[in-house]
PDB file of C-alpha atoms in Angstrom:
ATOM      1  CA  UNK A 512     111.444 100.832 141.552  1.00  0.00           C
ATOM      2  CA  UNK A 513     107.863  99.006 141.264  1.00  0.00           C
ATOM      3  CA  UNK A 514     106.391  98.741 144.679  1.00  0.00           C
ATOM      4  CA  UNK A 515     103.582  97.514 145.849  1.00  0.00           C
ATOM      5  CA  UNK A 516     102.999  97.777 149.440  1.00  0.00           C
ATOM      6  CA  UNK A 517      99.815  95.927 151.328  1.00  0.00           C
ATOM      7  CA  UNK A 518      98.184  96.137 154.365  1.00  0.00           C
ATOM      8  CA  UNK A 519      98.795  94.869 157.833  1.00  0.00           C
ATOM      9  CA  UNK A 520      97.350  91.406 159.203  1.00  0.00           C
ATOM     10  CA  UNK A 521      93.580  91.360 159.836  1.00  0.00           C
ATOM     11  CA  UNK A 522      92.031  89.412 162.206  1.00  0.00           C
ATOM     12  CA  UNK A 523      88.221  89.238 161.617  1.00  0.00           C
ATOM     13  CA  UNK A 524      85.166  87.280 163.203  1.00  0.00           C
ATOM     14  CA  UNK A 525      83.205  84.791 160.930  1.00  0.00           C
ATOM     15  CA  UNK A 526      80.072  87.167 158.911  1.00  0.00           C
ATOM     16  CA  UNK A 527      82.166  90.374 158.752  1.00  0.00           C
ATOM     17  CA  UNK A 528      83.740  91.989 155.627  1.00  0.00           C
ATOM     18  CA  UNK A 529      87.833  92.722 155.741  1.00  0.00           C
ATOM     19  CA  UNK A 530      89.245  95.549 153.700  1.00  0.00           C
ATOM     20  CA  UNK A 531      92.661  95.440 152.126  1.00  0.00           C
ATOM     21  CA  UNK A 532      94.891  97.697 150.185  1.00  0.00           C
ATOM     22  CA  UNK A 533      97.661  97.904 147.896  1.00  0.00           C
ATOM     23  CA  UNK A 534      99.292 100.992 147.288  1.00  0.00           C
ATOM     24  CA  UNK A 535     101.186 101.369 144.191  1.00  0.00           C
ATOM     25  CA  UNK A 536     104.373 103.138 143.697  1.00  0.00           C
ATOM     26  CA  UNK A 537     107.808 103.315 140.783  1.00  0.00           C
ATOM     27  CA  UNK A 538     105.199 103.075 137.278  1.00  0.00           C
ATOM     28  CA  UNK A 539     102.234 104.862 136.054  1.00  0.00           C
ATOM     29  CA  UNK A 540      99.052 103.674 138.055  1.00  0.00           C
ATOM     30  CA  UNK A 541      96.890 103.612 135.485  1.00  0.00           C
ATOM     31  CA  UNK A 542      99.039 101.617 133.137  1.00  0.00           C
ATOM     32  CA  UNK A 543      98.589  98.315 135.009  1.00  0.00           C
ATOM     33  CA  UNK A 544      95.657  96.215 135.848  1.00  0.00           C
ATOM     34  CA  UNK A 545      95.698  94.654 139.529  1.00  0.00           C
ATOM     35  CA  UNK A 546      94.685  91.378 140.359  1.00  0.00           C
ATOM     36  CA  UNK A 547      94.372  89.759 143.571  1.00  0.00           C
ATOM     37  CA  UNK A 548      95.085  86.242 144.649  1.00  0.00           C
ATOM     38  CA  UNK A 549      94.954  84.767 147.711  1.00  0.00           C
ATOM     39  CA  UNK A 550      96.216  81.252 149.069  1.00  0.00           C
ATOM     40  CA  UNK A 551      95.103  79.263 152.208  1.00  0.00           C
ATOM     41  CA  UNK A 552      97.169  77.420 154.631  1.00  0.00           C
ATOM     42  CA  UNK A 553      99.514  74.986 153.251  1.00  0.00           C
ATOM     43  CA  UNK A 554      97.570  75.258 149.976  1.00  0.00           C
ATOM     44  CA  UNK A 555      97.940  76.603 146.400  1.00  0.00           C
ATOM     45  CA  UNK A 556      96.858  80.040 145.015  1.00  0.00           C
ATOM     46  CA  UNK A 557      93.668  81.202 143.961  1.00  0.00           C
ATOM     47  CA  UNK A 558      93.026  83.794 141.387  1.00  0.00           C
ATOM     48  CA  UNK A 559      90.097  86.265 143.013  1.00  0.00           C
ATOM     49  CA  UNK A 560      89.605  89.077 140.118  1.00  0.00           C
ATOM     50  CA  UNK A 561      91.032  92.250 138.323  1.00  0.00           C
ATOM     51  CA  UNK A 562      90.491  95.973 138.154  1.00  0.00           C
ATOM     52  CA  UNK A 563      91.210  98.280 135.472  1.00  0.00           C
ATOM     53  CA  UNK A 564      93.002 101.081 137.374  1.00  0.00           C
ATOM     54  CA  UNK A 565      92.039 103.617 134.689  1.00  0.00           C
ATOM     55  CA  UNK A 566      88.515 102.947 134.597  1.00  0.00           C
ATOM     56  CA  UNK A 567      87.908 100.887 137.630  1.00  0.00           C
ATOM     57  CA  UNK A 568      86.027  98.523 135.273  1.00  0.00           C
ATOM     58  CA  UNK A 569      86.263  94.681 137.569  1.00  0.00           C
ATOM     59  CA  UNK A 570      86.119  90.993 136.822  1.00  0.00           C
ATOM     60  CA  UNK A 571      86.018  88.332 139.317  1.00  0.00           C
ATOM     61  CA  UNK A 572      86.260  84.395 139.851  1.00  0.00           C
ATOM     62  CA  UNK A 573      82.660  82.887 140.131  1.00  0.00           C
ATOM     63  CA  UNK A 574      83.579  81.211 143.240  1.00  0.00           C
ATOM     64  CA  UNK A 575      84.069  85.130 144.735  1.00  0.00           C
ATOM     65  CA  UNK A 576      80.858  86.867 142.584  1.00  0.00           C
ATOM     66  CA  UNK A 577      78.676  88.961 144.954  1.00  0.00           C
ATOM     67  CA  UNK A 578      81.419  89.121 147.703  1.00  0.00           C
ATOM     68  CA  UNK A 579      84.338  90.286 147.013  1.00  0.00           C
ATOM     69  CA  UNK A 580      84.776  94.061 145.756  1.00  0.00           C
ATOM     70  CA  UNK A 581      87.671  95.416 144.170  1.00  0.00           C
ATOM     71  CA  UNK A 582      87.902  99.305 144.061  1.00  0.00           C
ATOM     72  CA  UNK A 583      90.857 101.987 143.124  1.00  0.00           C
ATOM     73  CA  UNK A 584      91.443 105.368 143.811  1.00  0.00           C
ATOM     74  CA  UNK A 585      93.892 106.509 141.006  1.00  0.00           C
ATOM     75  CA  UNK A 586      94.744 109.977 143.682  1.00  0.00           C
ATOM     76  CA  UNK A 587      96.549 107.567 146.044  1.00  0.00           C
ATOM     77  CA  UNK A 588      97.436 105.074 143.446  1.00  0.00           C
ATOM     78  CA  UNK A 589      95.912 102.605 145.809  1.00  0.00           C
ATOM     79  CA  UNK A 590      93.855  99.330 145.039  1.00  0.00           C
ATOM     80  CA  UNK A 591      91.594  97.821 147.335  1.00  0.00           C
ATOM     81  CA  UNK A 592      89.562  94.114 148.138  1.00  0.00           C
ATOM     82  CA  UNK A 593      86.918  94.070 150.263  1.00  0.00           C
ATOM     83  CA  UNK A 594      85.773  90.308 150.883  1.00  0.00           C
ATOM     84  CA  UNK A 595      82.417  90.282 152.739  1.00  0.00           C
ATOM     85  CA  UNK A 596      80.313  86.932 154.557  1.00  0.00           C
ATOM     86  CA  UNK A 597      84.016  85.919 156.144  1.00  0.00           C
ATOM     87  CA  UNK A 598      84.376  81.862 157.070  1.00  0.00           C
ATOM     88  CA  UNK A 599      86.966  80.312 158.696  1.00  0.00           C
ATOM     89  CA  UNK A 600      87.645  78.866 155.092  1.00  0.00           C
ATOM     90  CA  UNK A 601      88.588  82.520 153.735  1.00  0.00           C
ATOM     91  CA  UNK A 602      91.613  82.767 156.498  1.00  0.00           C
ATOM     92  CA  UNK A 603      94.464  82.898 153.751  1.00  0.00           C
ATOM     93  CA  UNK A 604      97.223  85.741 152.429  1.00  0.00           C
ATOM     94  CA  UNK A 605      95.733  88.174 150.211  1.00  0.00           C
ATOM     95  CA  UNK A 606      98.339  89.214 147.239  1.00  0.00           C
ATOM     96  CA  UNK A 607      98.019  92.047 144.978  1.00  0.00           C
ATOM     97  CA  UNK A 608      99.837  91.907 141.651  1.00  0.00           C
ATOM     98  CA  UNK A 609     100.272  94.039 138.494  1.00  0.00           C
ATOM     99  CA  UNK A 610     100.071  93.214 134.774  1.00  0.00           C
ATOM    100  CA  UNK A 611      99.699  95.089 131.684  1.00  0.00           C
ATOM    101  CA  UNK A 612      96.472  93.330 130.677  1.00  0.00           C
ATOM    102  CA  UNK A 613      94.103  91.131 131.821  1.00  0.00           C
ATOM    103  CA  UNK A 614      95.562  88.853 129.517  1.00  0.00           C
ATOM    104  CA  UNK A 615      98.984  88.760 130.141  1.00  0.00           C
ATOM    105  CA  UNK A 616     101.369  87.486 133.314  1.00  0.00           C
ATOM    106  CA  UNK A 617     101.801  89.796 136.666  1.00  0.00           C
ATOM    107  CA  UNK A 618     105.239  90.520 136.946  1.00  0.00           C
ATOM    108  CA  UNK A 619     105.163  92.606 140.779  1.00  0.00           C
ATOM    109  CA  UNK A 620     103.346  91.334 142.970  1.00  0.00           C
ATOM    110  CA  UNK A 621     102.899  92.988 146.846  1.00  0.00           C
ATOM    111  CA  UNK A 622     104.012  90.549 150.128  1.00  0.00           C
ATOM    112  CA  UNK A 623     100.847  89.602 151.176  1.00  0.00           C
ATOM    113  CA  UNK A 624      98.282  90.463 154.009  1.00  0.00           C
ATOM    114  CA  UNK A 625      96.836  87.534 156.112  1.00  0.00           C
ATOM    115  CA  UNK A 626      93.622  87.555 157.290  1.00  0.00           C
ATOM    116  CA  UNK A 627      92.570  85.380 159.669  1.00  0.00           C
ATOM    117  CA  UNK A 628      88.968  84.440 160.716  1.00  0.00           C
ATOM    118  CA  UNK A 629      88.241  83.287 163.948  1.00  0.00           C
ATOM    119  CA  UNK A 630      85.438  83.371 166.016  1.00  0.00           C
TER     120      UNK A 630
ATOM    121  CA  UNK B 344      86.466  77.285 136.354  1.00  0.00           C
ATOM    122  CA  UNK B 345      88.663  74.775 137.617  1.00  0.00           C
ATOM    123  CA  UNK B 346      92.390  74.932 138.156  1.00  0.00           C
ATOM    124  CA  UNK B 347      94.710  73.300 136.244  1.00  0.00           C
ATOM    125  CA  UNK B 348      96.256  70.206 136.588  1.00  0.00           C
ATOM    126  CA  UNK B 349      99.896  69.984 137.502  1.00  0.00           C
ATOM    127  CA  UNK B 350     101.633  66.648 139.281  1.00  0.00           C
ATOM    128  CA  UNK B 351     101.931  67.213 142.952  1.00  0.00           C
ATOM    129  CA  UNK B 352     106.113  66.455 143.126  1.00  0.00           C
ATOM    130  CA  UNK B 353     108.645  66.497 140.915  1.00  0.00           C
ATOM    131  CA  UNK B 354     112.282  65.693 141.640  1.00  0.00           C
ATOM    132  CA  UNK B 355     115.554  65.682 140.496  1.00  0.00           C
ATOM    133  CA  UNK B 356     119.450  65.520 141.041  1.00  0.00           C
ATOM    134  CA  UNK B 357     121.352  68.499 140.917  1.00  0.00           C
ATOM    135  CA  UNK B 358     122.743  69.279 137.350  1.00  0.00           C
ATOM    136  CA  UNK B 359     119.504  67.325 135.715  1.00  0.00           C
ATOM    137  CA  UNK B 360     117.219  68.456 134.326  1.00  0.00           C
ATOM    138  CA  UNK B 361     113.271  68.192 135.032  1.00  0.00           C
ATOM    139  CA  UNK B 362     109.837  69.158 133.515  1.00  0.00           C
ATOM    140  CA  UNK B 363     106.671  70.361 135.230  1.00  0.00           C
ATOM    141  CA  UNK B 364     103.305  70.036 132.747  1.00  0.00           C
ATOM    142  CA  UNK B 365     100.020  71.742 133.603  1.00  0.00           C
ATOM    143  CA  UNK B 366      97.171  70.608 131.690  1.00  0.00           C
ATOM    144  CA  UNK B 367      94.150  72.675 131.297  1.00  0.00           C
ATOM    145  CA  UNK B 368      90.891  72.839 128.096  1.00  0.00           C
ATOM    146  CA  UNK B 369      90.610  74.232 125.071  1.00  0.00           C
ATOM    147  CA  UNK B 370      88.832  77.144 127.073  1.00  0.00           C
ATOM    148  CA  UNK B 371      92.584  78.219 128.829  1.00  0.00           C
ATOM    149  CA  UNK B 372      95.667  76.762 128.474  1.00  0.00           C
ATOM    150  CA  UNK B 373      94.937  75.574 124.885  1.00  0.00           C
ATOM    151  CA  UNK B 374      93.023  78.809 123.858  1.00  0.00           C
ATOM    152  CA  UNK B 375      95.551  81.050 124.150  1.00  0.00           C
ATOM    153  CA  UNK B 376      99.393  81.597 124.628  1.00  0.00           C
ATOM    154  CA  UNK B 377      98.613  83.183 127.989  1.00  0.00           C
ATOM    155  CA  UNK B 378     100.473  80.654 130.093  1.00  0.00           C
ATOM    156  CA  UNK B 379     102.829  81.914 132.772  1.00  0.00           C
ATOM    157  CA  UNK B 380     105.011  80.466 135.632  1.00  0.00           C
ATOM    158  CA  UNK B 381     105.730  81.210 138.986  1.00  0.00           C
ATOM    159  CA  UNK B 382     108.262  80.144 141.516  1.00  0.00           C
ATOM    160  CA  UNK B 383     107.467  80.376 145.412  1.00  0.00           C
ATOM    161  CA  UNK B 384     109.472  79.895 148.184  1.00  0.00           C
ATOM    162  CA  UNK B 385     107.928  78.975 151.544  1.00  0.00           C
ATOM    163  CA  UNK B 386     106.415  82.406 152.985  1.00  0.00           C
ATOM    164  CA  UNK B 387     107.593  84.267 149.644  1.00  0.00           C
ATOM    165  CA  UNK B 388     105.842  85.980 147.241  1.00  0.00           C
ATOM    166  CA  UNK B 389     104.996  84.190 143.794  1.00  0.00           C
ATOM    167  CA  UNK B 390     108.224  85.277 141.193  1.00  0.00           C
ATOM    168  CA  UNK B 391     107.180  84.982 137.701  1.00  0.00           C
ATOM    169  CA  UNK B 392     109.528  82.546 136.053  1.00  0.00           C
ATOM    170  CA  UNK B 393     108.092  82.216 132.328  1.00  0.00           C
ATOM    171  CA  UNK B 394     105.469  84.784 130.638  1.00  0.00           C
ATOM    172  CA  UNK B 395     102.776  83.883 127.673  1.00  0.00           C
ATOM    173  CA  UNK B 396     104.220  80.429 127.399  1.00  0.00           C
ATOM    174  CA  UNK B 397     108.088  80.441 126.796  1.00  0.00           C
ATOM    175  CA  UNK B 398     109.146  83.825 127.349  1.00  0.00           C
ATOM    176  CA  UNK B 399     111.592  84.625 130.363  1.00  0.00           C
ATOM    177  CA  UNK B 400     111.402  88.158 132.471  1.00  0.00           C
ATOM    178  CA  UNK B 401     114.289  90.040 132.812  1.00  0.00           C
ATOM    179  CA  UNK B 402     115.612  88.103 136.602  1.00  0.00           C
ATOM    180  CA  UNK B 403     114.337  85.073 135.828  1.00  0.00           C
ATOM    181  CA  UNK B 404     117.486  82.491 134.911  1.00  0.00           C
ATOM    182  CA  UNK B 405     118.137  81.163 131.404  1.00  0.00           C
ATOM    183  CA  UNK B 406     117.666  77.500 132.974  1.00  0.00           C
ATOM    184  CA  UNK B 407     113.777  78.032 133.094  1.00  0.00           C
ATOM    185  CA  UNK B 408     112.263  77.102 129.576  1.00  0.00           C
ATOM    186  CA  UNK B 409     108.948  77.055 128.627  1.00  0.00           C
ATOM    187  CA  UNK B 410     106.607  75.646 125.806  1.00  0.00           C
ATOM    188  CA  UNK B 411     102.942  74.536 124.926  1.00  0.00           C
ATOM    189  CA  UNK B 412     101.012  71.730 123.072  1.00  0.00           C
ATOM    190  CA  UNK B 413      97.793  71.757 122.125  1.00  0.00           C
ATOM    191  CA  UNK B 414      95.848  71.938 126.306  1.00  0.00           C
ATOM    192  CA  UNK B 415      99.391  71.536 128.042  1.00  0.00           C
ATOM    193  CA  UNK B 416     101.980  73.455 129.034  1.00  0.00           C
ATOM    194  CA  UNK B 417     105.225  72.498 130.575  1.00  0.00           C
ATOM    195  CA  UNK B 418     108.493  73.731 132.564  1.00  0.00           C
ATOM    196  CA  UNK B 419     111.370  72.484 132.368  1.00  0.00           C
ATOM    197  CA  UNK B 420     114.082  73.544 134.603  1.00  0.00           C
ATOM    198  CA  UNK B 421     117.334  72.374 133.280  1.00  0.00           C
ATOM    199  CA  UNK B 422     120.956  72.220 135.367  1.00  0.00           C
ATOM    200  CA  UNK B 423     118.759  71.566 138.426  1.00  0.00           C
ATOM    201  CA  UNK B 424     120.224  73.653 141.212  1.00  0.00           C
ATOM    202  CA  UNK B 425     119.552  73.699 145.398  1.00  0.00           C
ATOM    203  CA  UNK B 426     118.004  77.163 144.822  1.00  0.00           C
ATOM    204  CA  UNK B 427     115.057  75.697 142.603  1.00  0.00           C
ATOM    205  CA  UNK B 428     114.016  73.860 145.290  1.00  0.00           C
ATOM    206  CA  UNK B 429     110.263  75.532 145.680  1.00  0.00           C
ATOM    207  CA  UNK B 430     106.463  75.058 144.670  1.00  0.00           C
ATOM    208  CA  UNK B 431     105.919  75.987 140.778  1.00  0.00           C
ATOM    209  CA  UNK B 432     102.306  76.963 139.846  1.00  0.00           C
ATOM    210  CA  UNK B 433     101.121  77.735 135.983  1.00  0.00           C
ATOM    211  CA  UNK B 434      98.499  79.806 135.293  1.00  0.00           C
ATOM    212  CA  UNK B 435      96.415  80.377 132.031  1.00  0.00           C
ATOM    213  CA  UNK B 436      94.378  82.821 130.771  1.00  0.00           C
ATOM    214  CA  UNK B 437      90.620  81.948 130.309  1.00  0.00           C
ATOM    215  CA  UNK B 438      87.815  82.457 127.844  1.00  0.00           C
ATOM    216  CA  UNK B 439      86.042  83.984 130.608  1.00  0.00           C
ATOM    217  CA  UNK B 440      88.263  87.024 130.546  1.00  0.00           C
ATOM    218  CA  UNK B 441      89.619  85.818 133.830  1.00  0.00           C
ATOM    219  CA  UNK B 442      93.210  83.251 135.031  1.00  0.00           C
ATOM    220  CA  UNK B 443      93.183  80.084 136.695  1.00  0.00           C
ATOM    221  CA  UNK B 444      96.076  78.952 138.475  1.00  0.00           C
ATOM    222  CA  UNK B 445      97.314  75.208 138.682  1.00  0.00           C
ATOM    223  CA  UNK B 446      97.611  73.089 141.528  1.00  0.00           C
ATOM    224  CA  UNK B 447     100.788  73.522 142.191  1.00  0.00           C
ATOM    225  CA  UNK B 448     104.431  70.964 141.959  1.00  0.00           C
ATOM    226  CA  UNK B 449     106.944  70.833 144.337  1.00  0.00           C
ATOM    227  CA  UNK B 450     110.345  70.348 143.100  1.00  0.00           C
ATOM    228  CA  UNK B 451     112.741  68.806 145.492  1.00  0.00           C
ATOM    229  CA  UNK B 452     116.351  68.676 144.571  1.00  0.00           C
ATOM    230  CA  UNK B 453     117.809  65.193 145.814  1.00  0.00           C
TER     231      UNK B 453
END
């Protein structure tokens, strides 16, 4: 069955970069985009960007452009989101989530990994 | 790009039924037929409810309908049930080759 398994919790000081991954598992890695979305406290959710598992080509919100880094490695079927310049503001749960293309809906998505930053 | 606009609450008796819209530009929602659903339960993952405007996933109950005119899209959950008590976000596909999400609905059942 489609997995996709995240990350533990992250606790990080404001100015430092956090790391997260998403291993994939039950389909074909490189079949499936992977986006990631996170959603603050008590708020709604937030699309962050997309990576082409095949060829590890990325696209990203605006809002995110410069730092936030999405990367793959298609050996451990693992996608990860690096998030750099942390503010208290960026404290949220990170979700990764398949789809076929960029275009259409993610239909897996992982549990989530909260990071928190706090000075 | 900014996310799309959805009422804050909906809600509803059980057995009725209720719609959530989500309005968006000619640049997303209206562009394409890109427009999905999700549910989400309090610490839960999203659960897509409705793909590319009005289709339903395998999992997803036959009570969840979906549709699209012109820059709006809309839910409607009929035979409202205890269990569909959650927050309901759209999100569209963009001319930007990226998604925007909406702002989210709560549906309480009465």
């Amino acid at each position: 069955q489609v997995q996709l398994v995240q990350s533990g919790a992250e606790v990080k000081k404001p100015g430092a970069s956090v790391k997260i991954s998403c291993k994939a598992s039950g389909y074909t890695f490189t079949n499936y985009y992977m986006h990631w979305v996170r959603q603050a406290p008590g708020q709604g959710l937030e699309w962050m960007g997309i990576i082409s598992p095949s060829g590890g080509s990325t696209s990203y919100a605006q809002k995110f452009q410069g730092r936030v880094t999405v990367t793959r490695d298609t050996s451990t079927s693992t996608v990860y989101m690096e998030l750099s310049s942390l503010r208290s503001e960026d404290t949220a749960v990170y979700y990764c989530a398949r789809a076929r293309t960029p275009a259409v809906a993610a239909d897996y998505w992982g549990l989530g990994t909260l990071v928190t930053v706090s000075s | 790009q900014s996310a799309l606009t959805q009422p804050a609450s909906v809600s509803g008796s059980p057995g009725q039924s209720i719609t959530i819209s989500c309005t968006g530009t000619s640049s997303d929602v209206g562009g394409y037929n890109y427009v999905s659903w999700y549910q989400q339960h309090p610490g839960k993952a999203p659960k897509l409810m409705i793909y590319e405007v009005s289709n339903r996933p395998s999992g997803a109950s036959n009570r969840f309908s979906g549709s699209k005119s012109g820059n709006t899209a809309s839910l409607t959950i009929s035979g409202l049930q205890a269990e569909d008590e959650a927050e309901y976000y759209c999100n569209s596909y963009t001319t930007s080759s990226t998604r925007v999400f909406g702002t989210g609905t709560k549906v309480t059942v009465l």
